[in-house]
PDB file of C-alpha atoms in Angstrom:
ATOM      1  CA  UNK A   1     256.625  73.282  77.824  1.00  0.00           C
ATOM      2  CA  UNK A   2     253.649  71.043  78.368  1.00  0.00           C
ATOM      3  CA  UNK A   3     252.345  73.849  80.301  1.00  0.00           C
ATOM      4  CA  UNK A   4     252.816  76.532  77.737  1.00  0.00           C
ATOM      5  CA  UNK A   5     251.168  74.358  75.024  1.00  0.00           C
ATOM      6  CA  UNK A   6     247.826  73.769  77.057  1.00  0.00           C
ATOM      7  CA  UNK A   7     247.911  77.900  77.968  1.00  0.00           C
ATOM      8  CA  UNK A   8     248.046  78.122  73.955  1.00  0.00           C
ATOM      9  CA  UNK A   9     245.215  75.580  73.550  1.00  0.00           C
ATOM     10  CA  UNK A  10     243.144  77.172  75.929  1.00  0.00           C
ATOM     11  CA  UNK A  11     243.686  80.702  74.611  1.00  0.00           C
ATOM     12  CA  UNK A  12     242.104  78.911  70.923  1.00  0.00           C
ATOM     13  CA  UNK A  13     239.049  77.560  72.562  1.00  0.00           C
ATOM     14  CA  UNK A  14     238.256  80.945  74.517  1.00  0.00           C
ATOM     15  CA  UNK A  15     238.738  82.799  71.752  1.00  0.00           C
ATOM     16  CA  UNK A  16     241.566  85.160  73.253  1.00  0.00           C
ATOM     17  CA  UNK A  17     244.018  86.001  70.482  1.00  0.00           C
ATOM     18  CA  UNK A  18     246.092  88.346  72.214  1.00  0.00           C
ATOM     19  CA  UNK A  19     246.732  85.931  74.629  1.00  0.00           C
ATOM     20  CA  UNK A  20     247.497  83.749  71.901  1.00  0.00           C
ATOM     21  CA  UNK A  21     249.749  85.845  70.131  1.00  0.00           C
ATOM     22  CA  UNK A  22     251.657  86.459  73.460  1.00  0.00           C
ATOM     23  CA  UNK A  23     252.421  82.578  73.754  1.00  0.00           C
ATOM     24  CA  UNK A  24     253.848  82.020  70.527  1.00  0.00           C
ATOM     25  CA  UNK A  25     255.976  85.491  71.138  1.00  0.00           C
ATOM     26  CA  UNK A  26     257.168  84.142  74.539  1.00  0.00           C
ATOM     27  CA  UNK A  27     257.713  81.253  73.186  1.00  0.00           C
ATOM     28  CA  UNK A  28     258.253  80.907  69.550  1.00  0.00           C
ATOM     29  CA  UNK A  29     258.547  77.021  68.960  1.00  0.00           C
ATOM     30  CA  UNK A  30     255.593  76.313  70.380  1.00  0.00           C
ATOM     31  CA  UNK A  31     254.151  75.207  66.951  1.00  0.00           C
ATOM     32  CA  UNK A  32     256.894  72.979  66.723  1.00  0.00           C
ATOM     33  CA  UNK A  33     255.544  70.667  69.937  1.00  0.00           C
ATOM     34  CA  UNK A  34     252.956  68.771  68.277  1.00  0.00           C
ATOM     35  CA  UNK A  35     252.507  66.104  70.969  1.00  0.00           C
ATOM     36  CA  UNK A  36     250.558  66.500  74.174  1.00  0.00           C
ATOM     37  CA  UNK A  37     249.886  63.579  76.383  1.00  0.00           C
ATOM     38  CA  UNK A  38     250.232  60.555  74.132  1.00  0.00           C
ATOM     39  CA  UNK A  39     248.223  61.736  71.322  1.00  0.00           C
ATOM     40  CA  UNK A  40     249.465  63.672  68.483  1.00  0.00           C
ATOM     41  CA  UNK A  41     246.920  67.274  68.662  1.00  0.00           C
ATOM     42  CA  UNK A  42     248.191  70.654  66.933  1.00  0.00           C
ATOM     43  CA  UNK A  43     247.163  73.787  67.827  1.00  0.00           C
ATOM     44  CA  UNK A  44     245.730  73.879  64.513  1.00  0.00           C
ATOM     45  CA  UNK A  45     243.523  70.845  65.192  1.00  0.00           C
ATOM     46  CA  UNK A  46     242.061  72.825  68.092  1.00  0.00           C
ATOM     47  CA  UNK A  47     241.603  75.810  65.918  1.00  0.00           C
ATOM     48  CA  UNK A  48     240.290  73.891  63.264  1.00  0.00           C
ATOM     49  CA  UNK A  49     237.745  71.958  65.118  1.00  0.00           C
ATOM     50  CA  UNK A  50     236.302  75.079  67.306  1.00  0.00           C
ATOM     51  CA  UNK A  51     236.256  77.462  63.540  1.00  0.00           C
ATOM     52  CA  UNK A  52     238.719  79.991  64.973  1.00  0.00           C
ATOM     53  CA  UNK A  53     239.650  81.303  61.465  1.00  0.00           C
ATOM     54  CA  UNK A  54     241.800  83.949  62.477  1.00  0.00           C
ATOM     55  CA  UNK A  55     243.951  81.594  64.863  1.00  0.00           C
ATOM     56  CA  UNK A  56     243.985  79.184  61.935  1.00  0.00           C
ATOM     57  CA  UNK A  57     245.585  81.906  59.712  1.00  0.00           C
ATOM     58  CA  UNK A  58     247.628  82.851  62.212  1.00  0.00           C
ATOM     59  CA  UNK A  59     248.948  79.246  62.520  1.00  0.00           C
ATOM     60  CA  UNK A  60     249.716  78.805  59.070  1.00  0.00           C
ATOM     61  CA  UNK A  61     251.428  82.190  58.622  1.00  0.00           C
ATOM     62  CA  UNK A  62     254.240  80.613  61.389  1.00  0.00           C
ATOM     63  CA  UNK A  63     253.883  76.972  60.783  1.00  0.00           C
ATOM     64  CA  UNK A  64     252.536  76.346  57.378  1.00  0.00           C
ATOM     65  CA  UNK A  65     253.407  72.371  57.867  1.00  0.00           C
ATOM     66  CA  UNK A  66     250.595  71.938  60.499  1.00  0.00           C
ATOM     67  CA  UNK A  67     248.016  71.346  57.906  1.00  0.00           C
ATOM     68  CA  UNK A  68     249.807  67.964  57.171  1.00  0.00           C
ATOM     69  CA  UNK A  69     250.136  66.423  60.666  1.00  0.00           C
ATOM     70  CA  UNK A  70     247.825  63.530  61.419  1.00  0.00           C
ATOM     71  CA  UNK A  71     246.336  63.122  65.198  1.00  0.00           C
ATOM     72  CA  UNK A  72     245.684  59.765  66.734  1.00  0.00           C
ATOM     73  CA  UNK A  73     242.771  58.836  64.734  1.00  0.00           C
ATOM     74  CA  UNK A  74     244.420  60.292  61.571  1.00  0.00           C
ATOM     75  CA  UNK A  75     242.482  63.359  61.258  1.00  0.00           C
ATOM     76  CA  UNK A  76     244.017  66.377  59.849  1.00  0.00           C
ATOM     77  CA  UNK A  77     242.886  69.654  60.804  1.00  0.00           C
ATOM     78  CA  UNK A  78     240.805  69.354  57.417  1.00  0.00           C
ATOM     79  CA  UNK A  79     239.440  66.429  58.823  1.00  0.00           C
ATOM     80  CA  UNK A  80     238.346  68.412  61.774  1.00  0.00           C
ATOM     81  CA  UNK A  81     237.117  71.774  59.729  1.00  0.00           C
ATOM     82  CA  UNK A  82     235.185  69.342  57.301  1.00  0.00           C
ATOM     83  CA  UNK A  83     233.335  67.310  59.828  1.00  0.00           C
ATOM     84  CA  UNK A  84     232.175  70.860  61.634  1.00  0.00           C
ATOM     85  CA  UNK A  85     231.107  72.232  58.474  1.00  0.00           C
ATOM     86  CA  UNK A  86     233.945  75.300  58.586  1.00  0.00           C
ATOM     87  CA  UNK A  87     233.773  76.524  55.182  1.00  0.00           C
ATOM     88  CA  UNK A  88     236.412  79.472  55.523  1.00  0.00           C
ATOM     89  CA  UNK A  89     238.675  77.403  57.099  1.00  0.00           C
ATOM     90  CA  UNK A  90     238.497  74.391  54.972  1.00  0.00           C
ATOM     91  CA  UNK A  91     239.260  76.845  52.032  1.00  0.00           C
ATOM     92  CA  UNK A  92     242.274  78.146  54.310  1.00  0.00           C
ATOM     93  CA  UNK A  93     243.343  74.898  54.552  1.00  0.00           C
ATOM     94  CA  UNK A  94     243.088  73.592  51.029  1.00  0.00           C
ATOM     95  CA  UNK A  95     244.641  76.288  49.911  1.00  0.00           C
ATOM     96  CA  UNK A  96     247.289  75.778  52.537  1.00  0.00           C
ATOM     97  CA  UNK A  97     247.756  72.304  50.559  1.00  0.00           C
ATOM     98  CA  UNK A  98     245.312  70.851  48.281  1.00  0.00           C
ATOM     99  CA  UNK A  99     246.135  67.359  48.454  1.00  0.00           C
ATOM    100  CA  UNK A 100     244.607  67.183  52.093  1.00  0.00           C
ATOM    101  CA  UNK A 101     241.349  67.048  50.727  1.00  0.00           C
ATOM    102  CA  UNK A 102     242.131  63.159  49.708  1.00  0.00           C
ATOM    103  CA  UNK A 103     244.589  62.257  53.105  1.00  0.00           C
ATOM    104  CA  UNK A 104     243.008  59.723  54.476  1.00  0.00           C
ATOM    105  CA  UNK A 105     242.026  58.633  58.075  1.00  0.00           C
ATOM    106  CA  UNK A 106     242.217  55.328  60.156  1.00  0.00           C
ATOM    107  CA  UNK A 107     239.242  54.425  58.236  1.00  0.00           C
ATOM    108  CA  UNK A 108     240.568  55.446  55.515  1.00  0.00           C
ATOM    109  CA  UNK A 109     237.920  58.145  54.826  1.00  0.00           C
ATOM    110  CA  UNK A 110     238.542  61.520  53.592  1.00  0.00           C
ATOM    111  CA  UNK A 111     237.567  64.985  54.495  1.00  0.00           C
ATOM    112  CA  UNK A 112     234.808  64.334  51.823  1.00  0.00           C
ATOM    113  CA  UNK A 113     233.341  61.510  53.333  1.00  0.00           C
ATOM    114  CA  UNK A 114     233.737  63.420  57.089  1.00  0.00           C
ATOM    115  CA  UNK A 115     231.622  66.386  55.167  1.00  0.00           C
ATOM    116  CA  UNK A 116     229.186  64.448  53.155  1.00  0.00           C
ATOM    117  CA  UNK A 117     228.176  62.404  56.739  1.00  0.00           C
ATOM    118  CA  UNK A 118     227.464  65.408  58.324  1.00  0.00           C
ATOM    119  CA  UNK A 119     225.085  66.581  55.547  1.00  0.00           C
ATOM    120  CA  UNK A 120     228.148  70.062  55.339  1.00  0.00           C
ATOM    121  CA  UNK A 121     227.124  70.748  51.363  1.00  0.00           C
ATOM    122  CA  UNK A 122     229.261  74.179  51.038  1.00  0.00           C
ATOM    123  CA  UNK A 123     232.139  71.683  52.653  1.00  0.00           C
ATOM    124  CA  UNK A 124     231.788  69.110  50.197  1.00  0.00           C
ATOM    125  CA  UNK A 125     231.103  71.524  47.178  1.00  0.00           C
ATOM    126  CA  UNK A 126     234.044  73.240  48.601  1.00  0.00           C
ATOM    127  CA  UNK A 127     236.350  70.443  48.571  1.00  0.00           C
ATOM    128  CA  UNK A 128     235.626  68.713  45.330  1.00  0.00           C
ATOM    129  CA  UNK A 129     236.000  72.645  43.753  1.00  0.00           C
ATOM    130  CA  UNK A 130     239.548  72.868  45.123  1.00  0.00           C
ATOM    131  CA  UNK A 131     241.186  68.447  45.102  1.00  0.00           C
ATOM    132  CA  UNK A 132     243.796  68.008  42.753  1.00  0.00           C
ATOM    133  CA  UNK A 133     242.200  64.649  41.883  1.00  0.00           C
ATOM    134  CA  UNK A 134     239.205  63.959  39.350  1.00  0.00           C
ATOM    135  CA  UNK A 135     235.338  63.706  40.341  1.00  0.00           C
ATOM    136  CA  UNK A 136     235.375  60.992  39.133  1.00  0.00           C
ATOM    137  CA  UNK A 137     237.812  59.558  41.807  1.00  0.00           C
ATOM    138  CA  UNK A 138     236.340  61.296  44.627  1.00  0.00           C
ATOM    139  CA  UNK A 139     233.250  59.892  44.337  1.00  0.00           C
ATOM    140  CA  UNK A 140     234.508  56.587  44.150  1.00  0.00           C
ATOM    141  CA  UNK A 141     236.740  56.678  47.160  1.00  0.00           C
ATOM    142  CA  UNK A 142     235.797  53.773  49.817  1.00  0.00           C
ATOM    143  CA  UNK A 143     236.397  53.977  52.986  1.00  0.00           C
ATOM    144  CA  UNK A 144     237.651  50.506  54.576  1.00  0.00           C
ATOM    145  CA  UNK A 145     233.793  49.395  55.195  1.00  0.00           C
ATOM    146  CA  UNK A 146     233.602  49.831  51.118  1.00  0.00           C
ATOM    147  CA  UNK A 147     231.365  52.919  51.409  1.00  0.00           C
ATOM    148  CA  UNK A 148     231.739  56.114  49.277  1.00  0.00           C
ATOM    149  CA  UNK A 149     230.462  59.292  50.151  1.00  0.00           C
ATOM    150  CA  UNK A 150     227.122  58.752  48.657  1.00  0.00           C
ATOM    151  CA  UNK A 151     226.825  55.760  50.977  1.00  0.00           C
ATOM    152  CA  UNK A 152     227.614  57.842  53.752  1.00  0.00           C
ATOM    153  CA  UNK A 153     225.219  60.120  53.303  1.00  0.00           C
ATOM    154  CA  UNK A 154     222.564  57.972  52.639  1.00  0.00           C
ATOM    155  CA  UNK A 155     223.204  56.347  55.427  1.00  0.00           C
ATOM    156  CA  UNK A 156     223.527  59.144  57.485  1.00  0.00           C
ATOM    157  CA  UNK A 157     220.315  60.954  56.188  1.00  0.00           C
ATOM    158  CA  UNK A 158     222.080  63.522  54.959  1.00  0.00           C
ATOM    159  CA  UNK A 159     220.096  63.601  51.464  1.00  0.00           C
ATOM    160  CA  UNK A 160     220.945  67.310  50.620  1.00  0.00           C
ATOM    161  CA  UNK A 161     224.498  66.570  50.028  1.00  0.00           C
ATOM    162  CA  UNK A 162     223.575  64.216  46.866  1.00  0.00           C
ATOM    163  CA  UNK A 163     221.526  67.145  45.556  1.00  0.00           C
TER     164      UNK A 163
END
């Protein structure tokens, strides 16, 4: 099984969606195995992460409960999409479920602090657009150093996010 799950992984990062398709036909748990080596990592993570929208879609068509597992630093694939600035799939994803945009990570940041330090404005407009919580809140989240996402991207030089 181990080996099936890293031909699926690879298929995501080369782009190959027939081949992908094939593996989850052959073998049609494969979603379910969310483990490989001793880190938690989804197939949705990798698609996530690499903005692979169609193999993201695909994902969530067959296993819509991805979009809530954690990996080993706590990231959810929103986490991921956020951080790389992948606006399509971050609105897959929220849509997916909207509370992800406020799960948060070992450092207890969000997908809108992830986005705001890596200056991704459509992300960030994107995300505060689709959370089921206020502005208000948002903006005031800390992460466990006490910074919000203004601090972040301050600190980060990312000034066009606080336009």
């Amino acid at each position: 099984m181990e080996q099936k799950l890293q031909e699926l992984h690879e298929a995501i990062v080369e782009e190959n969606l027939e081949a992908f398709k094939q593996k989850l036909n052959d073998v049609p748990k494969i979603l379910n195995k969310i483990k490989v080596g001793c880190y938690i990592h989804t197939p949705l993570h990798v698609a996530a992460y690499h903005g692979h929208l169609e193999f993201v879609k695909e994902i969530l068509e067959k296993s819509p409960g991805l979009v809530e597992v954690l990996d080993w630093r706590r990231w959810s694939p929103l986490h991921l999409a956020s951080a790389q600035g992948h606006l399509e799939i971050v609105q897959a994803l929220v849509s997916e479920n909207p509370d992800m945009c406020t799960a948060i990570d070992g450092d207890a940041r969000t997908p809108l602090h992830l986005a705001a330090m890596k200056g991704k404005k459509e992300v960030l407009d994107k995300l505060f657009e689709e959370s089921l919580s206020s502005p208000h809140e948002l903006m005031n989240a800390k992460d466990v150093a006490g910074n919000t996402i203004l601090h972040l991207a301050v600190r980060n030089k990312e000034l066009t996010v606080c336009q």
